[in-house]
Amino acid sequence: MDTIEAMLDTYPKDLGRVDRGMLVACIQACYECAQTCTACGDACLSEDMVAELTKCIRTNLDCADICATTGAVLSRHTGYDANVSRAVLMACATVCTACGDECERHASMHEHCRVCAESCRRCEQACRDLLGALG
Amino acid sequence: MDTIEAMLDTYPKDLGRVDRGMLVACIQACYECAQTCTACGDACLSEDMVAELTKCIRTNLDCADICATTGAVLSRHTGYDANVSRAVLMACATVCTACGDECERHASMHEHCRVCAESCRRCEQACRDLLGALG
Amino acid sequence: MDTIEAMLDTYPKDLGRVDRGMLVACIQACYECAQTCTACGDACLSEDMVAELTKCIRTNLDCADICATTGAVLSRHTGYDANVSRAVLMACATVCTACGDECERHASMHEHCRVCAESCRRCEQACRDLLGALG
Amino acid sequence: MDTIEAMLDTYPKDLGRVDRGMLVACIQACYECAQTCTACGDACLSEDMVAELTKCIRTNLDCADICATTGAVLSRHTGYDANVSRAVLMACATVCTACGDECERHASMHEHCRVCAESCRRCEQACRDLLGALG
């Protein structure tokens, strides 16, 4: 999604002292993780052993919702409020940890959980990096 | 939305020691605030003085997204994870405070901001009540 | 959600020749159905016979997403585009039919599916009423 | 987002006779367009001439919501319902046409509208291609 960087470059006002590279990486990770978790929840639903994957599906759904919202919040810069960015990044890091842990438990049996766990770890890290940079 | 309570009553497993009244009130407040903020952002966009309402519109959009996500997370009970609930409730309370403050600034001039500020305050309180009950 | 009507009343510009009662009813039905389907998908996930409810859960998720989006689109009036309203209302009526049918199949066994099927029927009807009124 | 293809490859059941390349391209275009429209609406909000961009902002918001929902629906394969896929793809193509047209009007003045118009055109085409392939 090269458009993330292009859109950031065309924002008409000052972006403040944000680390652009970290911001782009975090927006990208959030949208990717939203899609991966949506797909992983659905793949779990189609496994014969779905009854053992219900916690994984639920966590996938929460993670997809929170990542999508975080990606949208980070894509806005007008009237920036650091408190809101920080709170939503913390929620996103928290759910990515939970979903990464849960998917990792099934990663050796289900390839979709392995791919999804990696996506959650990347997103968690991108959120923590950006949180650190926001101060 | 009487269906919120009806759906909670028909959940097939144990809900744990959650305060059902507070949970129903919080889900209701989140969906209401998501709609109110969506409508307030659009109403601001149609004001002649839209140039003075850009921060309000942006905060409305963040608040709508986070409230919708929080309402969805709270509507799920399978494989409950207190850390995720707490983090999303804190993000929701934070953005409702920000949006309530911002709308209140315009409440005397714009009736939609007055209605929206009240919706944000109710949702912020419902989130804080539930956070307190979760411990 | 009395706030839906309050927000419509405070919209600063002309709403055009839309039937306000039908619009309020449809927005309300969309947000309600989004919540009900989210909760029903989760309740299905917690049933012992979850393996027989996977199509129901998937349809619940689609219906929740499309209803939430339709409720948001209908809450905006600035720069109204009848083609967009019509297309999203048709998608919403289609998924509400599918989800209502699917939930009805399990309504005698699962009370959450019965409540959800009714919510889907109401939303489908509200969308068709509004579509008819839009011309 | 290489993960879209990876997740499709790890789906445990038969995907039916869908064109995988077109499906991956459409999911990718939907998530990209959801982000681009979110960012473009916000960039418009920060332009000095925001009062002349209100219809563009509103269409951006509708397009972001519908693209995000379409991307999620297309990421699910369990209990596939062609009617739902078709209806949501038609809604997505419709709003991408509207948003592409609107952004194009401002493309010579605002670079974010130019990038966004291209993203809308790509997403519209990807939806129409997939619609054609679904039959």
Coordinates of C-alpha atoms in Angstrom, one line a residue:
Chain A
M1 CA 0.0 0.0 0.0
D2 CA 2.4 2.7 -1.3
T3 CA -0.6 5.0 -1.2
I4 CA -0.2 5.4 2.6
E5 CA 3.0 7.3 2.1
A6 CA 1.7 9.2 -0.9
M7 CA -1.3 10.4 1.2
L8 CA 0.9 11.4 4.1
D9 CA 3.1 13.4 1.7
T10 CA 0.1 15.3 0.3
Y11 CA -1.4 16.3 3.7
P12 CA -1.6 20.1 3.3
K13 CA -0.7 21.2 6.9
D14 CA 2.2 20.6 9.2
L15 CA 2.3 17.0 10.6
G16 CA 4.2 18.1 13.7
R17 CA 7.3 16.2 14.9
V18 CA 5.9 12.7 14.2
D19 CA 8.3 10.1 12.8
R20 CA 6.9 9.7 9.3
G21 CA 8.4 6.3 8.7
M22 CA 7.0 4.9 11.9
L23 CA 3.6 6.4 11.2
V24 CA 3.4 4.9 7.7
A25 CA 4.6 1.5 9.0
C26 CA 2.0 1.5 11.8
I27 CA -0.9 2.5 9.5
Q28 CA 0.2 -0.3 7.1
A29 CA 0.5 -2.8 9.9
C30 CA -3.0 -2.0 11.2
Y31 CA -4.7 -2.4 7.9
E32 CA -2.8 -5.6 7.1
C33 CA -3.6 -7.0 10.6
A34 CA -7.3 -6.1 10.2
Q35 CA -7.5 -8.1 7.0
T36 CA -5.4 -11.0 8.3
C37 CA -7.5 -11.4 11.5
T38 CA -10.7 -11.2 9.5
A39 CA -9.4 -14.0 7.2
C40 CA -8.0 -16.0 10.1
G41 CA -11.3 -15.9 12.0
D42 CA -13.1 -17.2 8.9
A43 CA -10.5 -19.9 8.2
C44 CA -10.8 -21.1 11.8
L45 CA -14.6 -21.2 11.3
S46 CA -14.0 -23.6 8.4
E47 CA -11.7 -26.0 10.3
D48 CA -13.2 -29.4 11.3
M49 CA -12.0 -28.7 14.9
V50 CA -13.8 -25.3 15.0
A51 CA -15.1 -26.1 18.5
E52 CA -11.5 -25.8 19.8
L53 CA -10.9 -22.5 18.0
T54 CA -13.7 -20.4 19.4
K55 CA -11.5 -18.2 21.6
C56 CA -9.2 -17.7 18.6
I57 CA -12.1 -16.6 16.4
R58 CA -13.4 -14.2 19.0
T59 CA -10.0 -12.7 19.5
N60 CA -9.5 -12.4 15.7
L61 CA -12.8 -10.4 15.5
D62 CA -11.8 -8.0 18.3
C63 CA -8.3 -7.6 16.8
A64 CA -9.7 -6.9 13.3
D65 CA -12.1 -4.2 14.7
I66 CA -9.5 -2.5 16.8
C67 CA -6.8 -2.6 14.1
A68 CA -9.2 -1.1 11.5
T69 CA -10.2 1.7 13.9
T70 CA -6.5 2.4 14.8
G71 CA -5.5 2.5 11.2
A72 CA -8.3 5.0 10.5
V73 CA -7.5 7.2 13.6
L74 CA -3.8 7.3 12.6
S75 CA -4.7 8.3 9.0
R76 CA -6.2 11.5 10.3
H77 CA -4.0 14.5 11.3
T78 CA -6.4 17.4 11.5
G79 CA -6.8 18.7 15.1
Y80 CA -4.4 16.1 16.4
D81 CA -5.0 14.9 20.0
A82 CA -2.1 12.9 21.5
N83 CA -4.3 11.4 24.2
V84 CA -6.6 9.8 21.7
S85 CA -3.7 8.5 19.6
R86 CA -2.0 7.1 22.6
A87 CA -5.1 5.4 24.0
V88 CA -6.1 3.8 20.7
L89 CA -2.4 2.6 20.2
M90 CA -2.4 1.0 23.6
A91 CA -5.7 -0.8 22.9
C92 CA -4.3 -2.0 19.6
A93 CA -1.0 -3.2 21.1
T94 CA -3.0 -5.0 23.8
V95 CA -5.3 -6.8 21.5
C96 CA -2.5 -7.7 19.1
T97 CA -0.6 -9.3 22.0
A98 CA -3.7 -11.3 22.9
C99 CA -4.4 -12.3 19.3
G100 CA -0.8 -13.1 18.6
D101 CA -0.6 -15.3 21.7
E102 CA -3.8 -17.1 20.8
C103 CA -2.9 -17.7 17.2
E104 CA 0.6 -18.8 18.1
R105 CA -1.0 -21.6 20.1
H106 CA -2.5 -23.1 16.9
A107 CA 0.3 -22.0 14.6
S108 CA 1.9 -25.5 14.3
M109 CA -1.5 -27.0 13.2
H110 CA -3.0 -24.2 11.2
E111 CA -1.0 -22.2 8.7
H112 CA -3.5 -19.4 8.8
C113 CA -2.9 -19.0 12.5
R114 CA 0.9 -18.9 11.9
V115 CA 0.6 -16.1 9.2
C116 CA -1.9 -14.2 11.4
A117 CA 0.3 -14.5 14.6
E118 CA 3.2 -12.9 12.6
S119 CA 0.9 -10.1 11.4
C120 CA -0.3 -9.5 15.0
R121 CA 3.4 -9.4 16.2
R122 CA 4.3 -6.9 13.5
C123 CA 1.3 -4.7 14.3
E124 CA 1.9 -4.9 18.1
Q125 CA 5.6 -3.8 17.5
A126 CA 4.6 -1.0 15.2
C127 CA 2.1 0.3 17.7
R128 CA 4.7 0.2 20.5
D129 CA 7.3 1.9 18.3
L130 CA 4.9 4.7 17.5
L131 CA 3.8 5.0 21.2
G132 CA 7.5 5.3 22.1
A133 CA 8.0 8.0 19.5
L134 CA 4.9 10.0 20.6
G135 CA 6.4 10.2 24.1
Chain B
M1 CA -32.5 -1.0 21.5
D2 CA -34.2 -3.5 23.8
T3 CA -32.5 -6.2 21.7
I4 CA -29.2 -5.6 23.5
E5 CA -30.6 -7.0 26.8
A6 CA -32.5 -9.8 24.9
M7 CA -29.3 -10.9 23.2
L8 CA -27.4 -10.9 26.5
D9 CA -30.1 -13.0 28.1
T10 CA -29.9 -15.6 25.4
Y11 CA -26.1 -16.0 25.5
P12 CA -25.7 -19.8 26.1
K13 CA -22.7 -19.8 28.5
D14 CA -21.9 -18.2 31.8
L15 CA -21.2 -14.5 31.5
G16 CA -19.0 -14.5 34.6
R17 CA -19.5 -11.9 37.4
V18 CA -20.1 -8.9 35.1
D19 CA -22.7 -6.4 36.1
R20 CA -25.3 -7.0 33.4
G21 CA -27.1 -3.7 33.8
M22 CA -23.8 -1.7 33.4
L23 CA -22.8 -3.9 30.4
V24 CA -26.2 -3.3 28.6
A25 CA -26.0 0.4 29.4
C26 CA -22.4 0.6 28.0
I27 CA -23.2 -1.3 24.8
Q28 CA -26.2 1.0 24.3
A29 CA -24.2 4.1 24.9
C30 CA -21.5 3.1 22.5
Y31 CA -23.8 2.4 19.6
E32 CA -25.8 5.6 20.3
C33 CA -22.6 7.7 20.5
A34 CA -21.2 6.1 17.3
Q35 CA -24.4 7.2 15.5
T36 CA -24.5 10.7 17.1
C37 CA -20.9 11.4 16.3
T38 CA -21.3 10.3 12.7
A39 CA -24.3 12.6 12.4
C40 CA -22.6 15.5 14.2
G41 CA -19.5 15.3 12.0
D42 CA -21.8 15.5 9.0
A43 CA -23.9 18.4 10.4
C44 CA -20.7 20.3 11.2
L45 CA -19.7 19.7 7.5
S46 CA -22.9 21.5 6.4
E47 CA -22.5 24.5 8.6
D48 CA -21.5 27.8 6.8
M49 CA -18.7 28.1 9.4
V50 CA -17.3 24.7 8.6
A51 CA -13.7 26.1 8.6
E52 CA -14.0 26.7 12.4
L53 CA -15.3 23.2 13.0
T54 CA -12.6 21.0 11.5
K55 CA -11.2 19.8 14.8
C56 CA -14.7 19.0 15.9
I57 CA -15.4 16.9 12.7
R58 CA -12.1 15.0 13.1
T59 CA -12.8 14.2 16.8
N60 CA -16.3 13.1 15.8
L61 CA -14.9 10.7 13.3
D62 CA -12.4 9.2 15.8
C63 CA -15.1 9.0 18.4
A64 CA -17.6 7.3 16.0
D65 CA -15.0 4.7 15.0
I66 CA -13.8 3.9 18.6
C67 CA -17.4 3.7 20.0
A68 CA -18.5 1.4 17.2
T69 CA -15.5 -0.9 17.9
T70 CA -16.1 -0.8 21.7
G71 CA -19.8 -1.6 21.3
A72 CA -18.8 -4.6 19.1
V73 CA -16.1 -5.9 21.5
L74 CA -18.5 -5.6 24.5
S75 CA -21.2 -7.5 22.5
R76 CA -18.9 -10.6 22.5
H77 CA -18.4 -12.9 25.5
T78 CA -16.7 -16.0 24.1
G79 CA -13.2 -16.4 25.4
Y80 CA -13.4 -13.2 27.4
D81 CA -10.1 -11.3 27.9
A82 CA -10.3 -8.6 30.6
N83 CA -7.1 -6.9 29.3
V84 CA -8.7 -6.3 25.9
S85 CA -12.0 -5.1 27.4
R86 CA -10.2 -2.7 29.7
A87 CA -7.9 -1.3 27.0
V88 CA -10.8 -0.6 24.6
L89 CA -12.9 0.9 27.4
M90 CA -10.1 3.2 28.3
A91 CA -9.6 4.3 24.7
C92 CA -13.4 4.9 24.4
A93 CA -13.6 6.9 27.6
T94 CA -10.6 9.0 26.4
V95 CA -12.1 9.8 23.0
C96 CA -15.5 10.5 24.5
T97 CA -13.9 13.0 26.9
A98 CA -12.1 14.7 23.9
C99 CA -15.2 14.7 21.7
G100 CA -17.5 15.8 24.6
D101 CA -15.1 18.7 25.4
E102 CA -14.8 19.7 21.7
C103 CA -18.6 19.6 21.0
E104 CA -19.3 21.4 24.2
R105 CA -17.3 24.4 22.9
H106 CA -19.8 24.7 20.1
A107 CA -22.9 23.7 22.0
S108 CA -24.3 27.1 22.4
M109 CA -24.1 27.8 18.7
H110 CA -24.9 24.4 17.2
E111 CA -27.7 22.3 18.6
H112 CA -26.2 19.1 17.0
C113 CA -23.0 19.7 19.0
R114 CA -25.1 20.0 22.2
V115 CA -26.9 16.7 21.6
C116 CA -23.6 15.1 20.7
A117 CA -21.7 16.4 23.7
E118 CA -24.4 14.8 25.9
S119 CA -24.2 11.5 24.1
C120 CA -20.4 11.6 24.6
R121 CA -20.7 12.3 28.3
R122 CA -23.1 9.5 28.7
C123 CA -20.8 7.1 26.9
E124 CA -17.7 8.2 28.8
Q125 CA -19.6 7.7 32.1
A126 CA -20.9 4.3 31.0
C127 CA -17.3 3.2 30.0
R128 CA -15.9 4.4 33.3
D129 CA -18.7 2.7 35.3
L130 CA -18.0 -0.6 33.5
L131 CA -14.2 -0.2 33.9
G132 CA -14.8 0.3 37.7
A133 CA -16.9 -2.8 37.8
L134 CA -14.4 -4.9 35.9
G135 CA -11.8 -4.0 38.5
Chain C
M1 CA -31.9 5.8 20.5
D2 CA -34.0 9.0 20.6
T3 CA -30.8 10.8 19.6
I4 CA -31.2 9.7 16.0
E5 CA -34.3 11.9 15.6
A6 CA -32.7 14.7 17.6
M7 CA -29.6 14.7 15.3
L8 CA -31.8 14.7 12.2
D9 CA -33.8 17.7 13.5
T10 CA -30.6 19.7 14.1
Y11 CA -29.1 19.2 10.7
P12 CA -28.5 22.7 9.5
K13 CA -29.3 22.4 5.8
D14 CA -32.4 21.2 3.8
L15 CA -32.8 17.4 3.9
G16 CA -34.7 17.3 0.6
R17 CA -37.9 15.5 0.2
V18 CA -36.9 12.4 2.2
D19 CA -39.5 10.8 4.5
R20 CA -38.0 11.6 7.9
G21 CA -39.9 8.9 9.8
M22 CA -38.7 6.2 7.4
L23 CA -35.1 7.5 7.5
V24 CA -35.1 7.5 11.4
A25 CA -36.6 4.0 11.5
C26 CA -34.0 2.7 9.0
I27 CA -31.0 4.2 10.8
Q28 CA -32.3 2.8 14.1
A29 CA -32.9 -0.6 12.5
C30 CA -29.4 -0.7 11.0
Y31 CA -27.6 0.1 14.2
E32 CA -29.8 -2.4 16.2
C33 CA -29.2 -5.1 13.6
A34 CA -25.4 -4.5 13.6
Q35 CA -25.4 -5.1 17.4
T36 CA -27.8 -8.0 17.3
C37 CA -25.8 -9.8 14.6
T38 CA -22.5 -9.2 16.4
A39 CA -24.0 -10.7 19.5
C40 CA -25.7 -13.6 17.7
G41 CA -22.4 -14.6 15.9
D42 CA -20.7 -14.6 19.3
A43 CA -23.5 -16.6 21.0
C44 CA -23.4 -19.2 18.1
L45 CA -19.7 -19.4 18.7
S46 CA -20.4 -20.4 22.3
E47 CA -22.9 -23.1 21.5
D48 CA -21.8 -26.8 21.9
M49 CA -23.0 -27.4 18.3
V50 CA -20.9 -24.5 16.9
A51 CA -19.8 -26.8 14.0
E52 CA -23.4 -26.7 12.7
L53 CA -23.6 -22.9 13.0
T54 CA -20.6 -21.8 11.0
K55 CA -22.6 -20.5 8.0
C56 CA -24.8 -18.6 10.5
I57 CA -21.8 -17.0 12.2
R58 CA -20.3 -16.0 8.9
T59 CA -23.6 -14.4 7.7
N60 CA -23.9 -12.7 11.1
L61 CA -20.5 -11.1 10.5
D62 CA -21.3 -9.9 7.0
C63 CA -24.7 -8.6 8.2
A64 CA -23.2 -6.7 11.2
D65 CA -20.6 -5.0 8.9
I66 CA -23.0 -4.0 6.2
C67 CA -25.7 -2.8 8.6
A68 CA -23.1 -0.6 10.5
T69 CA -21.9 0.9 7.2
T70 CA -25.5 1.5 6.0
G71 CA -26.4 3.2 9.3
A72 CA -23.4 5.5 8.9
V73 CA -24.1 6.3 5.3
L74 CA -27.7 7.2 6.1
S75 CA -26.6 9.4 9.0
R76 CA -24.9 11.7 6.5
H77 CA -26.8 14.2 4.4
T78 CA -24.1 16.6 3.1
G79 CA -23.7 16.3 -0.7
Y80 CA -26.3 13.6 -0.9
D81 CA -25.9 11.1 -3.7
A82 CA -29.0 9.0 -4.3
N83 CA -27.1 6.3 -6.2
V84 CA -24.9 5.6 -3.2
S85 CA -27.8 5.5 -0.8
R86 CA -29.7 3.1 -3.1
A87 CA -26.8 0.8 -3.6
V88 CA -26.0 0.5 0.0
L89 CA -29.6 0.0 1.0
M90 CA -29.9 -2.8 -1.6
A91 CA -26.8 -4.5 -0.2
C92 CA -28.2 -4.1 3.3
A93 CA -31.6 -5.6 2.4
T94 CA -29.9 -8.5 0.6
V95 CA -27.7 -9.4 3.6
C96 CA -30.6 -9.0 6.0
T97 CA -32.6 -11.4 3.9
A98 CA -29.8 -13.9 3.9
C99 CA -29.1 -13.5 7.7
G100 CA -32.8 -13.6 8.6
D101 CA -33.3 -16.8 6.6
E102 CA -30.2 -18.4 8.1
C103 CA -31.0 -17.4 11.7
E104 CA -34.7 -18.5 11.2
R105 CA -33.4 -22.0 10.5
H106 CA -32.0 -22.2 14.0
A107 CA -34.6 -20.1 15.8
S108 CA -36.5 -23.0 17.4
M109 CA -33.3 -24.3 19.0
H110 CA -31.4 -21.0 19.7
E111 CA -33.3 -18.1 21.2
H112 CA -30.5 -15.7 20.1
C113 CA -31.1 -16.7 16.5
R114 CA -34.8 -16.1 17.0
V115 CA -34.2 -12.5 18.3
C116 CA -31.6 -11.9 15.6
A117 CA -33.9 -13.2 12.8
E118 CA -36.5 -10.7 13.9
S119 CA -34.0 -7.9 14.0
C120 CA -32.9 -8.8 10.4
R121 CA -36.5 -8.8 9.2
R122 CA -37.1 -5.4 10.7
C123 CA -34.0 -4.0 9.1
E124 CA -34.7 -5.6 5.7
Q125 CA -38.2 -4.1 5.8
A126 CA -36.9 -0.7 6.9
C127 CA -34.4 -0.7 4.0
R128 CA -37.0 -1.7 1.4
D129 CA -39.4 1.0 2.7
L130 CA -36.8 3.7 2.4
L131 CA -35.7 2.4 -1.0
G132 CA -39.3 2.7 -2.1
A133 CA -39.6 6.2 -0.8
L134 CA -36.3 7.3 -2.5
G135 CA -37.8 6.2 -5.8
Chain D
M1 CA -0.1 -6.7 1.7
D2 CA 1.3 -10.1 0.6
T3 CA -0.6 -11.6 3.6
I4 CA -3.9 -11.4 1.6
E5 CA -2.6 -14.1 -0.8
A6 CA -1.0 -16.1 2.1
M7 CA -4.3 -16.1 4.0
L8 CA -6.2 -17.2 0.9
D9 CA -3.7 -20.0 0.3
T10 CA -4.2 -21.3 3.9
Y11 CA -8.0 -21.4 3.8
P12 CA -8.8 -25.0 4.8
K13 CA -11.8 -25.7 2.6
D14 CA -12.5 -25.5 -1.2
L15 CA -12.8 -21.9 -2.4
G16 CA -15.1 -22.8 -5.3
R17 CA -14.4 -21.7 -8.8
V18 CA -13.5 -18.1 -7.9
D19 CA -10.6 -16.4 -9.8
R20 CA -8.0 -16.2 -7.0
G21 CA -6.0 -13.4 -8.7
M22 CA -9.0 -11.2 -9.1
L23 CA -10.2 -11.9 -5.5
V24 CA -6.8 -11.0 -4.0
A25 CA -6.6 -7.9 -6.2
C26 CA -10.1 -6.8 -5.1
I27 CA -9.5 -7.3 -1.4
Q28 CA -6.2 -5.4 -1.7
A29 CA -7.9 -2.6 -3.6
C30 CA -10.7 -2.3 -1.0
Y31 CA -8.4 -2.0 2.0
E32 CA -6.1 0.4 0.1
C33 CA -9.1 2.6 -1.0
A34 CA -10.6 2.5 2.6
Q35 CA -7.3 4.0 3.9
T36 CA -6.8 6.5 1.0
C37 CA -10.4 7.8 1.3
T38 CA -10.0 8.2 5.1
A39 CA -6.8 10.1 4.6
C40 CA -8.2 12.2 1.7
G41 CA -11.3 13.2 3.8
D42 CA -8.9 14.4 6.5
A43 CA -6.6 16.2 4.1
C44 CA -9.6 18.0 2.6
L45 CA -10.6 19.0 6.1
S46 CA -7.2 20.7 6.5
E47 CA -7.4 22.7 3.3
D48 CA -8.1 26.4 3.6
M49 CA -10.9 26.0 1.1
V50 CA -12.6 23.3 3.1
A51 CA -16.0 24.9 2.5
E52 CA -15.7 24.0 -1.2
L53 CA -14.7 20.4 -0.4
T54 CA -17.6 19.3 1.9
K55 CA -19.2 17.0 -0.7
C56 CA -15.8 15.5 -1.4
I57 CA -15.3 14.8 2.4
R58 CA -18.7 13.2 2.7
T59 CA -18.2 11.0 -0.3
N60 CA -14.7 10.0 1.1
L61 CA -16.3 8.9 4.3
D62 CA -19.0 6.8 2.6
C63 CA -16.3 5.3 0.3
A64 CA -14.0 4.4 3.2
D65 CA -16.9 2.7 5.1
I66 CA -18.2 0.7 2.1
C67 CA -14.7 -0.3 0.9
A68 CA -13.7 -1.5 4.4
T69 CA -16.9 -3.6 4.7
T70 CA -16.4 -5.0 1.2
G71 CA -12.8 -5.9 1.9
A72 CA -14.0 -7.8 5.1
V73 CA -16.9 -9.6 3.3
L74 CA -14.5 -10.7 0.5
S75 CA -12.0 -12.0 3.1
R76 CA -14.6 -14.5 4.3
H77 CA -15.3 -17.7 2.4
T78 CA -17.3 -19.9 4.9
G79 CA -20.9 -20.5 3.9
Y80 CA -20.4 -18.3 0.7
D81 CA -23.5 -16.5 -0.5
A82 CA -23.1 -15.1 -4.1
N83 CA -26.1 -12.7 -3.6
V84 CA -24.4 -11.0 -0.7
S85 CA -21.0 -10.8 -2.5
R86 CA -22.6 -9.4 -5.6
A87 CA -24.7 -6.8 -3.7
V88 CA -21.8 -5.5 -1.7
L89 CA -19.5 -5.4 -4.8
M90 CA -22.2 -3.4 -6.6
A91 CA -22.4 -0.9 -3.7
C92 CA -18.6 -0.7 -3.6
A93 CA -18.3 -0.1 -7.4
T94 CA -21.1 2.6 -7.1
V95 CA -19.5 4.5 -4.3
C96 CA -16.0 4.2 -5.9
T97 CA -17.4 5.8 -9.1
A98 CA -19.0 8.6 -7.1
C99 CA -15.8 9.2 -5.0
G100 CA -13.5 8.9 -8.0
D101 CA -15.6 11.5 -9.9
E102 CA -15.7 13.9 -7.0
C103 CA -12.0 13.6 -6.2
E104 CA -11.1 14.0 -9.9
R105 CA -12.8 17.4 -9.9
H106 CA -10.2 18.6 -7.4
A107 CA -7.3 16.6 -8.6
S108 CA -5.5 19.4 -10.4
M109 CA -5.6 21.6 -7.2
H110 CA -5.2 18.9 -4.5
E111 CA -2.6 16.2 -4.9
H112 CA -4.4 14.0 -2.2
C113 CA -7.5 14.1 -4.4
R114 CA -5.5 13.0 -7.4
V115 CA -4.0 10.0 -5.5
C116 CA -7.4 9.2 -4.0
A117 CA -9.2 9.3 -7.4
E118 CA -6.7 6.8 -8.8
S119 CA -7.3 4.5 -5.8
C120 CA -11.1 4.8 -6.3
R121 CA -10.7 4.0 -10.0
R122 CA -8.6 0.9 -9.3
C123 CA -11.0 -0.3 -6.6
E124 CA -14.0 0.3 -8.9
Q125 CA -12.4 -1.7 -11.7
A126 CA -11.4 -4.5 -9.3
C127 CA -15.0 -4.8 -8.1
R128 CA -16.4 -4.8 -11.6
D129 CA -13.8 -7.4 -12.7
L130 CA -14.7 -9.7 -9.8
L131 CA -18.5 -9.1 -10.4
G132 CA -18.0 -10.2 -14.0
A133 CA -16.1 -13.3 -12.9
L134 CA -18.8 -14.2 -10.3
G135 CA -21.3 -14.2 -13.1

